[in-house]
Short mmCIF file of C-alpha atoms in Angstrom, two decimals:
data_model
loop_
_atom_site.label_atom_id
_atom_site.label_comp_id
_atom_site.label_asym_id
_atom_site.label_seq_id
_atom_site.Cartn_x
_atom_site.Cartn_y
_atom_site.Cartn_z
CA GLY Z 94 3.14 -17.44 5.58
CA ALA Z 95 4.75 -13.86 4.78
CA VAL Z 96 3.02 -12.04 7.65
CA VAL Z 97 3.92 -8.47 8.65
CA SER Z 98 2.73 -6.93 11.89
CA GLN Z 99 2.70 -3.43 13.14
CA HIS Z 100 2.52 -2.07 16.56
CA PRO Z 101 0.68 -0.32 17.86
CA SER Z 102 -2.42 -0.52 15.83
CA ARG Z 103 -3.69 2.94 17.13
CA VAL Z 104 -2.06 5.64 19.18
CA ILE Z 105 -3.18 8.98 20.40
CA CYS Z 106 -0.61 11.34 21.64
CA LYS Z 107 -0.15 14.90 22.67
CA SER Z 108 1.42 17.47 20.33
CA GLY Z 109 5.09 17.62 21.01
CA THR Z 110 5.67 14.02 21.95
CA SER Z 111 7.41 11.33 19.98
CA VAL Z 112 5.86 8.07 18.95
CA LYS Z 113 7.56 4.88 17.70
CA ILE Z 114 5.88 2.49 15.33
CA GLU Z 115 7.33 -0.96 14.95
CA CYS Z 116 6.95 -3.22 11.70
CA ARG Z 117 7.95 -6.89 11.93
CA SER Z 118 8.11 -9.50 9.32
CA LEU Z 119 7.11 -12.58 11.37
CA ASP Z 120 8.14 -15.53 9.24
CA PHE Z 121 10.63 -14.25 6.71
CA GLN Z 122 13.56 -11.88 6.61
CA ALA Z 123 12.93 -8.49 5.13
CA THR Z 124 15.88 -7.24 3.23
CA THR Z 125 13.92 -4.06 2.42
CA MET Z 126 10.94 -2.28 4.24
CA PHE Z 127 8.85 0.53 2.98
CA TRP Z 128 7.08 3.16 4.96
CA TYR Z 129 3.88 4.75 3.57
CA ARG Z 130 1.51 7.37 4.88
CA GLN Z 131 -2.12 7.63 3.97
CA PHE Z 132 -4.26 10.73 4.72
CA PRO Z 133 -8.08 10.55 4.85
CA LYS Z 134 -9.57 9.54 1.35
CA GLN Z 135 -6.06 9.72 -0.19
CA SER Z 136 -3.81 7.17 -1.65
CA LEU Z 137 -0.79 5.75 0.09
CA MET Z 138 2.22 7.81 -0.38
CA LEU Z 139 5.82 6.42 0.08
CA MET Z 140 7.61 8.10 2.71
CA ALA Z 141 11.02 6.12 2.79
CA THR Z 142 12.73 3.08 1.85
CA SER Z 143 14.65 1.17 4.49
CA ASN Z 144 17.42 -1.42 3.90
CA GLU Z 145 18.64 -3.41 6.78
CA GLY Z 146 21.85 -2.11 8.05
CA SER Z 147 21.88 1.08 6.11
CA LYS Z 148 20.42 4.55 6.25
CA ALA Z 149 16.92 5.01 5.01
CA THR Z 150 16.26 6.73 1.76
CA TYR Z 151 13.54 9.51 2.18
CA GLU Z 152 11.24 10.65 -0.51
CA GLN Z 153 11.25 14.24 -1.42
CA GLY Z 154 9.41 16.48 1.02
CA VAL Z 155 9.75 13.91 3.86
CA GLU Z 156 11.88 15.26 6.70
CA LYS Z 157 14.39 12.75 7.83
CA ASP Z 158 14.94 14.34 11.19
CA LYS Z 159 11.22 14.17 11.94
CA PHE Z 160 10.61 10.74 10.77
CA LEU Z 161 13.42 8.70 12.15
CA ILE Z 162 13.71 5.23 10.51
CA ASN Z 163 15.74 2.35 11.89
CA HIS Z 164 16.12 -1.10 10.35
CA ALA Z 165 18.50 -2.76 12.68
CA SER Z 166 17.56 -6.27 11.98
CA LEU Z 167 16.20 -8.28 9.03
CA THR Z 168 12.71 -8.56 10.84
CA LEU Z 169 12.18 -5.18 12.39
CA SER Z 170 11.99 -1.73 11.24
CA THR Z 171 10.92 1.22 13.39
CA LEU Z 172 9.39 4.60 12.47
CA THR Z 173 9.67 7.32 15.15
CA VAL Z 174 7.62 10.44 14.66
CA THR Z 175 9.48 13.13 16.55
CA SER Z 176 7.73 16.14 18.13
CA ALA Z 177 4.52 15.10 16.58
CA HIS Z 178 2.02 17.72 15.49
CA PRO Z 179 -1.64 17.39 14.55
CA GLU Z 180 -0.72 17.62 10.94
CA ASP Z 181 1.17 14.40 11.42
CA SER Z 182 -2.08 12.57 12.07
CA SER Z 183 -2.39 9.96 9.53
CA PHE Z 184 -2.52 6.18 8.75
CA TYR Z 185 0.98 4.74 8.54
CA ILE Z 186 1.54 1.45 6.80
CA CYS Z 187 4.71 -0.57 6.28
CA SER Z 188 5.54 -3.17 3.81
CA ALA Z 189 8.25 -5.71 3.72
CA ARG Z 190 10.02 -7.44 0.86
CA GLY Z 191 12.02 -10.65 1.40
CA ALA Z 192 14.40 -12.00 -1.20
CA THR Z 193 13.56 -15.41 0.09
CA VAL Z 194 9.78 -15.31 -0.16
CA GLY Z 195 8.59 -16.59 -3.48
CA SER Z 196 9.99 -15.41 -6.63
CA THR Z 197 7.68 -12.72 -7.62
CA ASP Z 198 9.09 -9.78 -5.69
CA THR Z 199 5.99 -9.40 -3.51
CA GLN Z 200 5.68 -6.89 -0.95
CA TYR Z 201 3.73 -7.79 2.24
CA PHE Z 202 1.95 -5.01 4.04
CA GLY Z 203 1.38 -4.60 7.62
CA PRO Z 204 -2.05 -3.82 9.05
CA GLY Z 205 -1.21 -0.10 9.63
CA THR Z 206 -1.10 2.30 12.61
CA ARG Z 207 -3.58 5.03 13.11
CA LEU Z 208 -1.74 8.09 14.57
CA THR Z 209 -3.82 10.85 16.19
CA VAL Z 210 -1.94 13.84 17.40
CA LEU Z 211 -4.13 16.13 19.79
CA LYS I 37 7.54 10.27 -12.75
CA GLN I 38 4.99 7.52 -12.62
CA GLU I 39 1.44 8.41 -11.87
CA VAL I 40 -1.36 5.99 -11.35
CA THR I 41 -5.02 7.14 -11.99
CA GLN I 42 -8.16 5.24 -10.94
CA ILE I 43 -11.49 5.66 -12.45
CA PRO I 44 -14.18 6.02 -11.20
CA ALA I 45 -13.46 7.32 -7.85
CA ALA I 46 -16.63 5.99 -6.48
CA LEU I 47 -19.07 3.41 -7.71
CA SER I 48 -22.48 2.25 -6.44
CA VAL I 49 -24.15 -0.88 -7.94
CA PRO I 50 -26.86 -3.29 -6.87
CA GLU I 51 -25.88 -6.78 -5.85
CA GLY I 52 -25.37 -9.09 -8.51
CA GLU I 53 -24.02 -6.79 -11.04
CA ASN I 54 -20.73 -7.34 -12.86
CA LEU I 55 -18.30 -4.33 -12.81
CA VAL I 56 -15.09 -3.11 -14.11
CA LEU I 57 -12.62 -0.85 -12.22
CA ASN I 58 -10.07 1.02 -14.18
CA CYS I 59 -6.50 1.87 -13.51
CA SER I 60 -3.96 3.67 -15.83
CA PHE I 61 -0.33 4.56 -15.38
CA THR I 62 1.92 6.94 -17.31
CA ASP I 63 5.09 5.00 -17.58
CA SER I 64 4.74 1.68 -19.15
CA ALA I 65 7.93 0.26 -17.92
CA ILE I 66 6.60 -1.43 -14.95
CA TYR I 67 7.87 -4.50 -13.08
CA ASN I 68 4.41 -5.63 -11.78
CA LEU I 69 1.00 -4.33 -10.98
CA GLN I 70 -1.08 -5.16 -8.01
CA TRP I 71 -4.63 -4.81 -6.98
CA PHE I 72 -5.54 -4.30 -3.27
CA ARG I 73 -8.68 -3.97 -1.24
CA GLN I 74 -8.99 -1.65 1.73
CA ASP I 75 -11.82 -1.75 4.24
CA PRO I 76 -12.51 1.52 6.14
CA GLY I 77 -9.76 2.18 8.62
CA LYS I 78 -7.96 -1.05 7.90
CA GLY I 79 -4.80 -2.22 6.12
CA LEU I 80 -4.39 -3.61 2.65
CA THR I 81 -5.43 -7.04 1.49
CA SER I 82 -3.79 -8.13 -1.73
CA LEU I 83 -6.09 -9.34 -4.46
CA LEU I 84 -4.15 -10.02 -7.55
CA LEU I 85 -0.47 -9.52 -8.81
CA ILE I 86 0.21 -9.41 -12.21
CA GLN I 87 3.78 -9.56 -13.62
CA SER I 88 4.73 -7.39 -16.52
CA SER I 89 5.01 -10.29 -18.83
CA GLN I 90 1.45 -11.48 -17.92
CA ARG I 91 -1.84 -10.38 -19.46
CA GLU I 92 -4.21 -11.36 -16.67
CA GLN I 93 -4.71 -13.05 -13.27
CA THR I 94 -7.88 -14.63 -11.85
CA SER I 95 -8.91 -15.37 -8.35
CA GLY I 96 -12.50 -16.50 -7.92
CA ARG I 97 -14.84 -13.80 -9.01
CA LEU I 98 -11.96 -11.37 -9.58
CA ASN I 99 -10.13 -11.09 -12.88
CA ALA I 100 -7.39 -8.43 -13.55
CA SER I 101 -5.98 -7.58 -16.77
CA LEU I 102 -2.91 -5.67 -17.80
CA ASP I 103 -2.05 -3.98 -21.11
CA LYS I 104 1.43 -2.54 -20.53
CA SER I 105 1.71 -0.88 -23.90
CA SER I 106 -1.42 1.27 -23.27
CA GLY I 107 -0.73 1.72 -19.56
CA ARG I 108 -3.99 0.23 -18.47
CA SER I 109 -5.29 -2.40 -16.13
CA THR I 110 -8.78 -3.41 -15.29
CA LEU I 111 -10.30 -5.14 -12.35
CA TYR I 112 -13.44 -7.18 -13.22
CA ILE I 113 -15.63 -8.26 -10.37
CA ALA I 114 -18.30 -10.84 -11.26
CA ALA I 115 -21.65 -11.11 -9.55
CA SER I 116 -21.02 -8.40 -6.98
CA GLN I 117 -21.98 -8.93 -3.34
CA PRO I 118 -22.45 -6.41 -0.48
CA GLY I 119 -19.19 -7.90 1.09
CA ASP I 120 -17.32 -6.48 -1.86
CA SER I 121 -17.92 -3.01 -0.69
CA ALA I 122 -14.58 -1.55 -0.04
CA THR I 123 -11.85 0.71 -1.54
CA TYR I 124 -9.80 -0.88 -4.26
CA LEU I 125 -6.34 0.28 -4.81
CA CYS I 126 -4.15 -0.23 -7.93
CA ALA I 127 -0.45 -0.02 -7.56
CA VAL I 128 2.46 -0.45 -9.77
CA GLY I 129 6.02 -1.50 -9.15
CA GLY I 130 8.60 0.19 -11.33
CA GLN I 131 11.58 -2.16 -10.73
CA ALA I 132 12.25 -5.16 -8.68
CA GLY I 133 12.67 -4.24 -5.13
CA THR I 134 11.30 -0.66 -5.47
CA ALA I 135 8.28 0.73 -3.82
CA LEU I 136 4.82 0.51 -5.24
CA ILE I 137 3.15 3.64 -6.48
CA PHE I 138 -0.57 3.74 -5.73
CA GLY I 139 -3.64 5.27 -7.25
CA LYS I 140 -6.23 7.02 -5.10
CA GLY I 141 -8.63 4.06 -5.24
CA THR I 142 -12.18 3.39 -6.32
CA THR I 143 -14.66 3.26 -3.47
CA LEU I 144 -17.22 0.54 -4.18
CA SER I 145 -20.65 0.17 -2.57
CA VAL I 146 -22.69 -2.81 -3.33
CA SER I 147 -26.29 -2.64 -2.17
CA SER I 148 -28.50 -5.67 -1.30
#
């Protein structure tokens, strides 16, 4: 149980286009989802925290108008990279936390999305 | 602000060796600590989760310890195998429901 999926797994786009990444909790309701970004040989850095039905909370230095996050349901959060540029090329990973899944406040991670902007 | 450091950054060992990966964190007020494995270009695989009230967790050949007061955790891998080659990430949770803060990882290479 407690599976999180991401789609797409890999995307290549041209500079200036927008890309949407989906994060789904498949078998539980995710009250909170987190979006992380990982540059090559670097650690995962939190971008934003998304609670169902409310606006996302962005970390310092992350442009909320560039990285649009929508958490419209308890099983789906989306991250849209608007007007993507080559420096946005990275590995984007989401995690989901469900209050009903176990009792240890575990976060379940998606498999990640590799974004390459040409 | 919580900072997580992992030492060493890279480690190469021959098959069969026992090894220890280190993780330290600056703020001892953590909720839990988790060790992950990441294969190149892939997502995260959770290995062990230690709650702040626990001292250690074990799963197969893996044993993770936690010393909150000193801000340290270790991941012990017994009888290493080539299949253990990957990057190992340590992450701490500050409060229930908050995001994890990750270290940069230790890249392990086990040669046969």
